[in-house]
PDB file of C-alpha atoms in Angstrom:
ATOM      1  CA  UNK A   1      -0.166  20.129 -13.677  1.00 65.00           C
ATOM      2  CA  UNK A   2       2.672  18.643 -16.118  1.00 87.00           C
ATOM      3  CA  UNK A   3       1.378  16.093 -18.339  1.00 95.00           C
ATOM      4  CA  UNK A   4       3.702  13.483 -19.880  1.00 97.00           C
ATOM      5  CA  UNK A   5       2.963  11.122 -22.289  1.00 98.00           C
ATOM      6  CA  UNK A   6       4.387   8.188 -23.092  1.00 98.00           C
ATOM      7  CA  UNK A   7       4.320   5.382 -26.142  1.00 98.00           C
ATOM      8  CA  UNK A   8       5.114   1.612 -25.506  1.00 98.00           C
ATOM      9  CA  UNK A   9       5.541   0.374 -29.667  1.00 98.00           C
ATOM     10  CA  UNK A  10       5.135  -3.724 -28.916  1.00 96.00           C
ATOM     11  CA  UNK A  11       5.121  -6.561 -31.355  1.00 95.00           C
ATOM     12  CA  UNK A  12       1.071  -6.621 -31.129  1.00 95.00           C
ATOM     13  CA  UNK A  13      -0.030  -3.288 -29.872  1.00 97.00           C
ATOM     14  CA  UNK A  14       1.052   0.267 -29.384  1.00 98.00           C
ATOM     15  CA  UNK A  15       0.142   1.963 -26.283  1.00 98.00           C
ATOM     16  CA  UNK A  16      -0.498   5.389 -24.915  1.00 98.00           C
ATOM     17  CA  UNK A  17      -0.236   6.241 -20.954  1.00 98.00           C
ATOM     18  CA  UNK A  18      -0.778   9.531 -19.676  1.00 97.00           C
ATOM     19  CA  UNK A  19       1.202  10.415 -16.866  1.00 96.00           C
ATOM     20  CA  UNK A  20       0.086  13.710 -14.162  1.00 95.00           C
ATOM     21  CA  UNK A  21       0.589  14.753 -10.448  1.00 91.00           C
ATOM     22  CA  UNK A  22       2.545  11.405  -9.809  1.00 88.00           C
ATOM     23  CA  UNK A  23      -0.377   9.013 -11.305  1.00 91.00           C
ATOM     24  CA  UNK A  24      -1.369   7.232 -14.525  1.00 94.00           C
ATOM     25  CA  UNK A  25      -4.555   9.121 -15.807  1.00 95.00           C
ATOM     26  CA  UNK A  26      -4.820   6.713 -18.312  1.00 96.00           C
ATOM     27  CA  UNK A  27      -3.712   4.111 -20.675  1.00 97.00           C
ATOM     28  CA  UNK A  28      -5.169   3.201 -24.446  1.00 97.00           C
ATOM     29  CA  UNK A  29      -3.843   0.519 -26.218  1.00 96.00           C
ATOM     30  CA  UNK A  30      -4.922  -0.548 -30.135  1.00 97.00           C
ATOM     31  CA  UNK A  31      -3.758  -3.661 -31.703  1.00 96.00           C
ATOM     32  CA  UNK A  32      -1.381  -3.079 -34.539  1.00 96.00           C
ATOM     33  CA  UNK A  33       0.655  -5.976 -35.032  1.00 96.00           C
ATOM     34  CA  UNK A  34       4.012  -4.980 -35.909  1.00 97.00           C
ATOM     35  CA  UNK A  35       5.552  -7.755 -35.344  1.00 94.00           C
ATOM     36  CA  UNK A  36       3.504 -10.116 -37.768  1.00 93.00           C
ATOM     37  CA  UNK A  37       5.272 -12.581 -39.389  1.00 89.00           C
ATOM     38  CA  UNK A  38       8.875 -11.781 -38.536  1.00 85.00           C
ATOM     39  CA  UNK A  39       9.529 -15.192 -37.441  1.00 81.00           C
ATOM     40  CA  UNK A  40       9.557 -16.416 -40.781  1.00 84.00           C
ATOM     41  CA  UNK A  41      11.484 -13.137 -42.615  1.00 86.00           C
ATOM     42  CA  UNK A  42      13.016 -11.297 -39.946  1.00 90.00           C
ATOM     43  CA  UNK A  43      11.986  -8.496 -41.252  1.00 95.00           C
ATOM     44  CA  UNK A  44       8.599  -5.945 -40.798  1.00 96.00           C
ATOM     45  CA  UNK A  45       6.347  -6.537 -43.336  1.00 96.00           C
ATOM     46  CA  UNK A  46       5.612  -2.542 -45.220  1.00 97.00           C
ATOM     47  CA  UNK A  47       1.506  -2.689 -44.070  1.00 97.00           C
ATOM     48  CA  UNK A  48       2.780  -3.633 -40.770  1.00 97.00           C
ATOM     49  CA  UNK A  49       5.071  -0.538 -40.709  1.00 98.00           C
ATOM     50  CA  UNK A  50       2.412   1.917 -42.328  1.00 98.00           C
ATOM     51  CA  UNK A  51      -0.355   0.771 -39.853  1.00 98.00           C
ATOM     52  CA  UNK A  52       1.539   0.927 -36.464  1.00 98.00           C
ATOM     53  CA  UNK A  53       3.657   4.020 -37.040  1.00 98.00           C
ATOM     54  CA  UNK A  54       0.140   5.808 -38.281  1.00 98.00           C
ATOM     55  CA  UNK A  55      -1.058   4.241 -34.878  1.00 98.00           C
ATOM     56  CA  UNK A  56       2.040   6.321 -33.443  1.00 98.00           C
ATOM     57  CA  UNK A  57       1.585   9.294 -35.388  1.00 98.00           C
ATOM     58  CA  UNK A  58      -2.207   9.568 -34.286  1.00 98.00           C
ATOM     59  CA  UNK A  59      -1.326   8.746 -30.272  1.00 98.00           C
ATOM     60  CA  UNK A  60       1.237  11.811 -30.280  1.00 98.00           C
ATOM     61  CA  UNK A  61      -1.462  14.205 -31.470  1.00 98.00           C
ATOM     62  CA  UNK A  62      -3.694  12.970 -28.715  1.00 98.00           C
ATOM     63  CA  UNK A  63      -1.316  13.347 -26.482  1.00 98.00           C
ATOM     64  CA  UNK A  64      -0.412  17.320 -27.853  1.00 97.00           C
ATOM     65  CA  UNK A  65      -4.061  17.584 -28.353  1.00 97.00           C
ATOM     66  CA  UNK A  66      -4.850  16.844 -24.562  1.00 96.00           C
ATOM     67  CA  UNK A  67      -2.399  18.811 -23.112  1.00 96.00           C
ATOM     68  CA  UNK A  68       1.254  16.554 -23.076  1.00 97.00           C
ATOM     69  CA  UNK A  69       4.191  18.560 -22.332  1.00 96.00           C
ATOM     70  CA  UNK A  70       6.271  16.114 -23.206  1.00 96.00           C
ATOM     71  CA  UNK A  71       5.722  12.756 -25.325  1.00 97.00           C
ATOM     72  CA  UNK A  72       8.540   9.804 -25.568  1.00 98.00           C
ATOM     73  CA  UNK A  73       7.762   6.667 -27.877  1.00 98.00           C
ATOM     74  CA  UNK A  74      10.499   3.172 -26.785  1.00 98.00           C
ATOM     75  CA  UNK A  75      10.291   0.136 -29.098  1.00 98.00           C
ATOM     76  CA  UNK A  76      10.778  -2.975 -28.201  1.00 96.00           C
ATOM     77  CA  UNK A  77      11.648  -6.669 -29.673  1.00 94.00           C
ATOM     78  CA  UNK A  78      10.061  -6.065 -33.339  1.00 94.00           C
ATOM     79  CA  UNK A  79      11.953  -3.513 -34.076  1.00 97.00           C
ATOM     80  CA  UNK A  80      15.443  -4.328 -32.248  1.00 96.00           C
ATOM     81  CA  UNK A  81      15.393  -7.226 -33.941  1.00 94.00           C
ATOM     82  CA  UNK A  82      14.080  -6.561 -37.419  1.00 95.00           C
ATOM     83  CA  UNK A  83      16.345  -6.274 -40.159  1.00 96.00           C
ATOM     84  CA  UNK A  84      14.547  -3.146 -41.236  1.00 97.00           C
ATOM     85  CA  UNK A  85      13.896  -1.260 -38.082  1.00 97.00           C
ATOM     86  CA  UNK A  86      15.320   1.896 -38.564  1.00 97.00           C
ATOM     87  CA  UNK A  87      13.124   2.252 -41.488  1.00 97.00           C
ATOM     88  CA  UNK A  88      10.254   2.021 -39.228  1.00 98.00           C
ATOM     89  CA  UNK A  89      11.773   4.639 -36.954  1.00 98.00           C
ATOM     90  CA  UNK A  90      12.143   6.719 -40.044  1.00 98.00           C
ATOM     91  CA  UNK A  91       8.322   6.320 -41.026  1.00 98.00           C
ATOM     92  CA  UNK A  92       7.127   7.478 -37.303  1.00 98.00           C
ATOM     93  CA  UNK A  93       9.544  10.674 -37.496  1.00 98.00           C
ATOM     94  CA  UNK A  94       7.996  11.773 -40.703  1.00 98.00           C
ATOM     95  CA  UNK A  95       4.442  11.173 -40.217  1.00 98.00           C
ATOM     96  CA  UNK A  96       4.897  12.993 -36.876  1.00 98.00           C
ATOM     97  CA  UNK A  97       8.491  14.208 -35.822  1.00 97.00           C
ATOM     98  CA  UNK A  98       8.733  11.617 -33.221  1.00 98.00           C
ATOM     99  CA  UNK A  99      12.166   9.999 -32.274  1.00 98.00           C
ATOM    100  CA  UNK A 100      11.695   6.449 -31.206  1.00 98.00           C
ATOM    101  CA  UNK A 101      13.920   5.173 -28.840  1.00 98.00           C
ATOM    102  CA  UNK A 102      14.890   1.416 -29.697  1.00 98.00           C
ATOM    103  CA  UNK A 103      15.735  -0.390 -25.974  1.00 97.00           C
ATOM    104  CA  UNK A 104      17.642  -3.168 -26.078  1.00 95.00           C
ATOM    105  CA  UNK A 105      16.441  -6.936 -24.412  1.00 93.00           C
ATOM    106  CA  UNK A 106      18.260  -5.829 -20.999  1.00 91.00           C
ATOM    107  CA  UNK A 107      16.898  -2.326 -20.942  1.00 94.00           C
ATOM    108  CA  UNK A 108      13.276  -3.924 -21.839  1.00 95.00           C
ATOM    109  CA  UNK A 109      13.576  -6.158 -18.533  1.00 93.00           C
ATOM    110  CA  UNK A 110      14.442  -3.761 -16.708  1.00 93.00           C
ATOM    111  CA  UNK A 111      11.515  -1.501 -17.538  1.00 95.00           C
ATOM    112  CA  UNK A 112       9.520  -4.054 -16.727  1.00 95.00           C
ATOM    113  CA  UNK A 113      11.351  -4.706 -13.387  1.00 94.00           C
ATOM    114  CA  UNK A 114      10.747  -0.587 -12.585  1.00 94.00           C
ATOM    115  CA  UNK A 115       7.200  -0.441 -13.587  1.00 95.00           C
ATOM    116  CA  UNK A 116       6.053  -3.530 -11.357  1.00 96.00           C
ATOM    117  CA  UNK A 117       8.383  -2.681  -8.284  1.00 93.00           C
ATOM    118  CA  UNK A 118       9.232   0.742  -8.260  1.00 89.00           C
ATOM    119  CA  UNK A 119      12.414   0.743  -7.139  1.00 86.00           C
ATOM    120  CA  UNK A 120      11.638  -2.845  -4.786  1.00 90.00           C
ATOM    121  CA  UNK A 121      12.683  -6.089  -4.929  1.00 93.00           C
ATOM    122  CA  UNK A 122      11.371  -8.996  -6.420  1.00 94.00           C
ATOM    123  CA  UNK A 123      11.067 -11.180  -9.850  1.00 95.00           C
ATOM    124  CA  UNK A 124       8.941  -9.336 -12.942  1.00 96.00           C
ATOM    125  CA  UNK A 125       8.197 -11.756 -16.016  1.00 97.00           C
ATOM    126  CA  UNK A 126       7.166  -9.894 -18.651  1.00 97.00           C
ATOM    127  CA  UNK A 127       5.820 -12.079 -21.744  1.00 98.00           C
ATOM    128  CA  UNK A 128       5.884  -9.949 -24.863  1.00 96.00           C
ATOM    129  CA  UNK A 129       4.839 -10.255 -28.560  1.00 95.00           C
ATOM    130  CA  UNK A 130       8.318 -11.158 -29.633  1.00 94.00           C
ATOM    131  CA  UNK A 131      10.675 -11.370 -26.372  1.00 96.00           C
ATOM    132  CA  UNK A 132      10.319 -12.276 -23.151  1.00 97.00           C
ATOM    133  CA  UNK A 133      12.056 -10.677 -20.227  1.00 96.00           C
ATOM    134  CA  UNK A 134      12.966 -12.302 -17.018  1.00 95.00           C
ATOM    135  CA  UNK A 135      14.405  -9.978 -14.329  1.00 94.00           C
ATOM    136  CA  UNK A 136      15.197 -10.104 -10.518  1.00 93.00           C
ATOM    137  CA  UNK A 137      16.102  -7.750  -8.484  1.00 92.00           C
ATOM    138  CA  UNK A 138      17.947  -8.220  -4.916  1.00 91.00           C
ATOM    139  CA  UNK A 139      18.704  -5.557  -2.319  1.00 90.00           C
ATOM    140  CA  UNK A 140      18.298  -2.874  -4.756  1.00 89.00           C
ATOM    141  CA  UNK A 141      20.621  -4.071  -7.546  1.00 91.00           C
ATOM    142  CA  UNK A 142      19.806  -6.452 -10.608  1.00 91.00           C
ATOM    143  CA  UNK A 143      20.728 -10.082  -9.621  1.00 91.00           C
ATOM    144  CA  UNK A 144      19.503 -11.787 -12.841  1.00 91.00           C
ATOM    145  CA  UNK A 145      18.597 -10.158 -15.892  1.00 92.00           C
ATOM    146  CA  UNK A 146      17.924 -11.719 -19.496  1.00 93.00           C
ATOM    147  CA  UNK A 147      15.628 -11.112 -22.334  1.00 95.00           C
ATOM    148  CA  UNK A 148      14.721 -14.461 -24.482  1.00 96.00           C
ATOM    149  CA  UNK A 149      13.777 -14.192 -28.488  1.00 95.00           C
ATOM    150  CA  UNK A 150      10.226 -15.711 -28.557  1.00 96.00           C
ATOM    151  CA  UNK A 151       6.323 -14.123 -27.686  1.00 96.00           C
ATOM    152  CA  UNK A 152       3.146 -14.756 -28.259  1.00 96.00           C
ATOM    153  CA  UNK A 153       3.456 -13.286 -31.683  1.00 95.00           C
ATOM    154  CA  UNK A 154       6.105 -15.005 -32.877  1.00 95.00           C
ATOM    155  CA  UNK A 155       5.470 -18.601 -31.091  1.00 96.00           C
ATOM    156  CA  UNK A 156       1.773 -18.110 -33.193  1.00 95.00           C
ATOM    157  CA  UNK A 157       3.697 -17.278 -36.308  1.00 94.00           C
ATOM    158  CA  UNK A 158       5.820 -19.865 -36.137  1.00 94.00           C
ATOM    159  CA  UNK A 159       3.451 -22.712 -34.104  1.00 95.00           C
ATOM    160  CA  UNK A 160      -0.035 -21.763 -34.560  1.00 93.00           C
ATOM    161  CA  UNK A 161      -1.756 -23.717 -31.909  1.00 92.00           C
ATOM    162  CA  UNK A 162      -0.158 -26.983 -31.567  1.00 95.00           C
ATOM    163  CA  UNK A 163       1.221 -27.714 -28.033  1.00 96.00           C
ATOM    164  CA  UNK A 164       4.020 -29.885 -28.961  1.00 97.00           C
ATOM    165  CA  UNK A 165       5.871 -27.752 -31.453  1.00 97.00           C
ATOM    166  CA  UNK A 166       4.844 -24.478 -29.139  1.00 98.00           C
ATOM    167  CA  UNK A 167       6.538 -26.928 -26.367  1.00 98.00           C
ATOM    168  CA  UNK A 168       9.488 -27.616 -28.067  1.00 97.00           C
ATOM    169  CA  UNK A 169      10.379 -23.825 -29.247  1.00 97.00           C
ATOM    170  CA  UNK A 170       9.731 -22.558 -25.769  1.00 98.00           C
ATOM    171  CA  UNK A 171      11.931 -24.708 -24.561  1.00 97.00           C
ATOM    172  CA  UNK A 172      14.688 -24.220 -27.260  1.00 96.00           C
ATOM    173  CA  UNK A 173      14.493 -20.892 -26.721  1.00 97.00           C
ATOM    174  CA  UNK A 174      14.036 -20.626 -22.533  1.00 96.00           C
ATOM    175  CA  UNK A 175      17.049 -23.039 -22.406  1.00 95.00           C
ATOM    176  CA  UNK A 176      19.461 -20.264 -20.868  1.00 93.00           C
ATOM    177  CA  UNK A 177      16.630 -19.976 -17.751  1.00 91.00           C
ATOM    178  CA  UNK A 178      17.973 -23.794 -16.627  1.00 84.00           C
ATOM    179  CA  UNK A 179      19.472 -23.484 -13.059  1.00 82.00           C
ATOM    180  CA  UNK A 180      17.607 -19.835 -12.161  1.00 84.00           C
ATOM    181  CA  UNK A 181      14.889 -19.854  -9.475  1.00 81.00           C
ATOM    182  CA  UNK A 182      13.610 -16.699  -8.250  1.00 79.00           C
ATOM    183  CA  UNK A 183      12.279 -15.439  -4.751  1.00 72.00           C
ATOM    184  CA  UNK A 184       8.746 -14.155  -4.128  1.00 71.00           C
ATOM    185  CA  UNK A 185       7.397 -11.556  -4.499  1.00 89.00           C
ATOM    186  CA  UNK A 186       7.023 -12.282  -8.401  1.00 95.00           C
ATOM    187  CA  UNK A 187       5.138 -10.419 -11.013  1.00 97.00           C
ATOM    188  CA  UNK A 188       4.292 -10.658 -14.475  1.00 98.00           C
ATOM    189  CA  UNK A 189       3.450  -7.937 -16.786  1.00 98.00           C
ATOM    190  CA  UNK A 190       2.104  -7.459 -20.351  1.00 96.00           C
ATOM    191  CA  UNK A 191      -0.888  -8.504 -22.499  1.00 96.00           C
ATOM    192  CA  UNK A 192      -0.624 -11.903 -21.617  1.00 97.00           C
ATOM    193  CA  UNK A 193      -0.753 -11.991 -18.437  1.00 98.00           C
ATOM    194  CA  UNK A 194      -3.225  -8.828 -17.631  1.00 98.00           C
ATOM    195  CA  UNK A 195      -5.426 -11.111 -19.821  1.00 97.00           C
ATOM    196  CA  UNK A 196      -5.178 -14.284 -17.817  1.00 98.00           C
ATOM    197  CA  UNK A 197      -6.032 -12.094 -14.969  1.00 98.00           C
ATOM    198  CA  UNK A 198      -9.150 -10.294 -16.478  1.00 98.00           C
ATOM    199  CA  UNK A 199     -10.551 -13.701 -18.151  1.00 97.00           C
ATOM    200  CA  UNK A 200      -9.959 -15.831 -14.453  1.00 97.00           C
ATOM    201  CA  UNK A 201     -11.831 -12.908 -13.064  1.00 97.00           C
ATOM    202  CA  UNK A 202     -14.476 -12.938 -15.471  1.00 96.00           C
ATOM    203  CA  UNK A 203     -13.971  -9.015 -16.159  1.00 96.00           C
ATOM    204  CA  UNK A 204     -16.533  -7.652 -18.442  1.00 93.00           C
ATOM    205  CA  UNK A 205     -14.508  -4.590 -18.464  1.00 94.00           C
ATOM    206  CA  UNK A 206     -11.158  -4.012 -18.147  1.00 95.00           C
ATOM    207  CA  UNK A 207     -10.369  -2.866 -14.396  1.00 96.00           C
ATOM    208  CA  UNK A 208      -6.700  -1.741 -13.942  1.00 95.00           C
ATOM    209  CA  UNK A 209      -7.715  -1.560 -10.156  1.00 95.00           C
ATOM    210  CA  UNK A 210      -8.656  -5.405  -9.919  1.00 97.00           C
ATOM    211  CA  UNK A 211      -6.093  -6.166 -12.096  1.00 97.00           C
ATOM    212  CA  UNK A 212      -3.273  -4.551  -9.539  1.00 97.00           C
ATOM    213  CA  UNK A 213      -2.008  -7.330  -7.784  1.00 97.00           C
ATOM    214  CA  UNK A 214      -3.949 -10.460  -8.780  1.00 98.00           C
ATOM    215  CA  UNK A 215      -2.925 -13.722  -7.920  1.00 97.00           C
ATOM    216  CA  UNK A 216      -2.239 -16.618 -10.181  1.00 98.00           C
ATOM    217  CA  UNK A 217      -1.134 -20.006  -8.589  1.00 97.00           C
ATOM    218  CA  UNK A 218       1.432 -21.735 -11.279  1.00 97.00           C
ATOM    219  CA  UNK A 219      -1.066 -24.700 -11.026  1.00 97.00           C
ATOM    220  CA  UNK A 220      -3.896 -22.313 -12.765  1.00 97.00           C
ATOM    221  CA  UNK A 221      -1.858 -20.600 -15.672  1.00 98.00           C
ATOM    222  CA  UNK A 222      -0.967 -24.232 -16.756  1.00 98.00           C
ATOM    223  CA  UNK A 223      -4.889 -24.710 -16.385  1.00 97.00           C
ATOM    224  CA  UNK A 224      -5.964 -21.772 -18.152  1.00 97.00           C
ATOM    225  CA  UNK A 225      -3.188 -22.652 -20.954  1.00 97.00           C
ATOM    226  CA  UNK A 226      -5.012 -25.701 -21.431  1.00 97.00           C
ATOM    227  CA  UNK A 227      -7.876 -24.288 -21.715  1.00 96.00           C
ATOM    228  CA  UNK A 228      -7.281 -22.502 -24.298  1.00 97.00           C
ATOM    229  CA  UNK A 229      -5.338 -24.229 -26.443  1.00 96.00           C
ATOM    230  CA  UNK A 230      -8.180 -26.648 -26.434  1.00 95.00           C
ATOM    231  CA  UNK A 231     -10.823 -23.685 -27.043  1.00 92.00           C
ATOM    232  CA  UNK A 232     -11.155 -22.431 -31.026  1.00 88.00           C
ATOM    233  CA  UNK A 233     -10.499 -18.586 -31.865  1.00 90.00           C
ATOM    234  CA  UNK A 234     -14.117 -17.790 -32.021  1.00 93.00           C
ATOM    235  CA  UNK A 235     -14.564 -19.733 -28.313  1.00 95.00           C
ATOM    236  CA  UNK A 236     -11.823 -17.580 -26.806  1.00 96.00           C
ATOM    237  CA  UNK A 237     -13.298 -14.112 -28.710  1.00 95.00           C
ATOM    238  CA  UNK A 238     -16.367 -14.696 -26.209  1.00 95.00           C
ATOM    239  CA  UNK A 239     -14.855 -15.237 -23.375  1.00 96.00           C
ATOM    240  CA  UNK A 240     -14.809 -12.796 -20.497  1.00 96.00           C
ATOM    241  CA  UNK A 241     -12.191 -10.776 -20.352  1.00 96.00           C
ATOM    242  CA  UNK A 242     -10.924 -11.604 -23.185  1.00 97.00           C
ATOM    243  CA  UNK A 243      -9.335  -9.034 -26.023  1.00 94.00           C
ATOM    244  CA  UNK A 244     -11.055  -9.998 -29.045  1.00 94.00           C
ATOM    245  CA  UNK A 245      -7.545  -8.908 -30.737  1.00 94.00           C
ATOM    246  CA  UNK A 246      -5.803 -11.003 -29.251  1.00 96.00           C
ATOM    247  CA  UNK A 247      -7.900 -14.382 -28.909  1.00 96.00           C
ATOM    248  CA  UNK A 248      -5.214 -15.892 -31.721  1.00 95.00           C
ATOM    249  CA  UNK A 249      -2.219 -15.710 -29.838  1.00 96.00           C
ATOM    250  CA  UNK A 250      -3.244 -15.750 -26.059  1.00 97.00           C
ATOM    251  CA  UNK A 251      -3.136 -19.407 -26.103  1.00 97.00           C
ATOM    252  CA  UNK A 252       0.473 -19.990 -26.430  1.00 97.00           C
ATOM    253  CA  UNK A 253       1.395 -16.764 -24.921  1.00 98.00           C
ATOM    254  CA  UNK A 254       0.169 -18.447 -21.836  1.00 98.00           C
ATOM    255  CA  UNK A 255       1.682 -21.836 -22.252  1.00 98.00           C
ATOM    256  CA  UNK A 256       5.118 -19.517 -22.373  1.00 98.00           C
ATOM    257  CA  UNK A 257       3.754 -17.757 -19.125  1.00 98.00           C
ATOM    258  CA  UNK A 258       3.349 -20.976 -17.377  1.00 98.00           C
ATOM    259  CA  UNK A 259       6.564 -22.656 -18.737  1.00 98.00           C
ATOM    260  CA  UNK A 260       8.839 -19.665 -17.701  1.00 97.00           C
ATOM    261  CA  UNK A 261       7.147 -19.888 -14.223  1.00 96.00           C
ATOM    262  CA  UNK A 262       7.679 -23.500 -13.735  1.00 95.00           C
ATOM    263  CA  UNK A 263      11.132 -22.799 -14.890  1.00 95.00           C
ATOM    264  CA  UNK A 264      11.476 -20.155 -12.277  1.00 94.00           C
ATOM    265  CA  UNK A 265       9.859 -22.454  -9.672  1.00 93.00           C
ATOM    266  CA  UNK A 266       7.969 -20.201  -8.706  1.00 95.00           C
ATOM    267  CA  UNK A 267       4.676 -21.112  -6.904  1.00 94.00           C
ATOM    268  CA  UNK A 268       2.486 -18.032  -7.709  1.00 95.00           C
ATOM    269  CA  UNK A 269       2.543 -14.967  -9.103  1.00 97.00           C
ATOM    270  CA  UNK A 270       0.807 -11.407  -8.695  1.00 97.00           C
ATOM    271  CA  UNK A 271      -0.347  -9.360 -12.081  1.00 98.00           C
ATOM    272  CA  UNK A 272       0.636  -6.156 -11.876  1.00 97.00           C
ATOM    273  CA  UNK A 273      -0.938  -3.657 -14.391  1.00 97.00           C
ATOM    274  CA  UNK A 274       2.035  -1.352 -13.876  1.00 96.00           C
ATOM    275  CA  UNK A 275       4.439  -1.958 -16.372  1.00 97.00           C
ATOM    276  CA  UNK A 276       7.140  -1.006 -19.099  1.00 96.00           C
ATOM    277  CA  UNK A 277       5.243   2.303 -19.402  1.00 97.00           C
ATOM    278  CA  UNK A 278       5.558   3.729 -15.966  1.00 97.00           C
ATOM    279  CA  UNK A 279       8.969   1.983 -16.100  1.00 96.00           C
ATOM    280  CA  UNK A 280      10.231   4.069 -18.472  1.00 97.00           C
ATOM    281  CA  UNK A 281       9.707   6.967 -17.233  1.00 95.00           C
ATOM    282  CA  UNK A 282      10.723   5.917 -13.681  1.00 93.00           C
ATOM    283  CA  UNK A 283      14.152   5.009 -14.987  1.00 89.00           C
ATOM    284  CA  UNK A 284      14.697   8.405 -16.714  1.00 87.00           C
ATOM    285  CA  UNK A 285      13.812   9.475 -12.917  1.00 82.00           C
ATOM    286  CA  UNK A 286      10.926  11.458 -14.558  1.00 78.00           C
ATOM    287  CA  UNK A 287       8.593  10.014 -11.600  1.00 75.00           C
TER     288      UNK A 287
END
């Protein structure tokens, strides 16, 4: 069977999904953190660079090494937006000959909006490192589509932890979401929100299965925001379900979660472990 591989390059991590016989086989994910500090410089810092497009570099040989026919690598916000993106383009095609295909904020929501529905209809919130994508789809055609400049990354980088400055930038910057509501079915995709899921279910594990289709009231992402934001790093490193990597900016990447939902009005929303990965290679009608 065809194997095709594909590489998400986020703000925080860069992932790898194997794709065969219509199915994911599997998805790895490491923590690279491109998109540190570019709220302050708008720029990539070099060790960010050299760490995630090694990262890259070692993913496409996997994917060679385990039989990939074909292997695509999409960036998203970090680089878009950085002042020095194409230079980090240019370090992934030497280390490995890959071309990386920058997406822009509209193309990014609607990966997100293919991954989660496949081709249905509904409203996918996808909460990123340094964007966020809102995108709902009516009948088959886009009826609302907009990608917003903050993330978990940057809101850390900029905010840290407190909730009044984190509330004040997410709502500078989700300003252009006044007046839009959005009909169920809704999902949200990305880090933030698959680890809301795993730590309300008390994973030990990470389960894409259980994940699938999770349900979280708006009422308990506020809750869980809370939470955290009153919990210290350490705290959050130990809590089930919880990436370790990513116990520094969960905290406000769900306060922007909750915020865009309440915004949205919606009431609930499902998790949906499908994502920007299998959305990308839906929309080049590879699957």
């Amino acid at each position: 069977m065809a194997k095709i591989a594909v590489i998400d390059i986020g703000s925080n991590s860069v992932r790898l999904m194997m794709w065969a016989d219509g199915k994911t086989l599997y998805k790895r994910l490491n923590t690279a953190r491109l998109g540190e500090g570019i709220a302050q410089t708008s720029c990539l810092r070099e060790e960010a660079i050299m760490r995630t497009a090694q990262s890259v570099a070692e993913y496409f040989a996997q994917a060679k090494e385990e039989g990939a026919q074909s292997v695509y690598a999409f960036a998203t916000a970090a680089v878009r937006s950085a002042k020095n993106g194409s230079a980090f383009c240019a370090r992934v095609k030497r280390l490995c000959g890959l071309n990386v295909d920058v997406v822009s904020g509209e193309e990014e929501a609607e990966l997100a909006v293919a991954g989660a529905l496949l081709g249905g209809d509904g409203c996918v919130i996808d909460v990123g490192g340094a964007s966020t994508e809102v995108c709902v789809r009516k009948n088959g055609a886009t009826a609302y589509s907009q990608s917003f400049p903050i993330g978990a990354v940057r809101l850390f980088d900029a905010c840290g932890e407190d909730k009044a400055s984190l509330l004040c930038s997410i709502e500078e910057k989700l300003r252009p979401l006044a007046g839009q509501t959005a009909e169920l079915p809704a999902y949200a995709v990305g880090g933030t929100a698959t680890t809301l899921a795993a730590v309300t279910l008390g994973l030990t594990q990470y389960d894409p299965k259980r994940i699938q289709g999770f349900e979280l009231t708006s009422q308990e992402i506020a809750r869980c925001a809370d939470r955290l934001l009153k919990c210290g790093k350490e705290e959050r490193k130990n809590l089930a379900g919880m990436d370790p990597c990513r116990a520094d900016i969960i905290a406000g990447g769900a306060l922007l979660l909750s915020e865009t939902v309440k915004r949205l009005r919606l009431e609930k929303i499902a998790v949906s472990d499908r994502d920007n990965l299998e959305g990308y290679l839906y929309r080049r009608k590879l699957i």
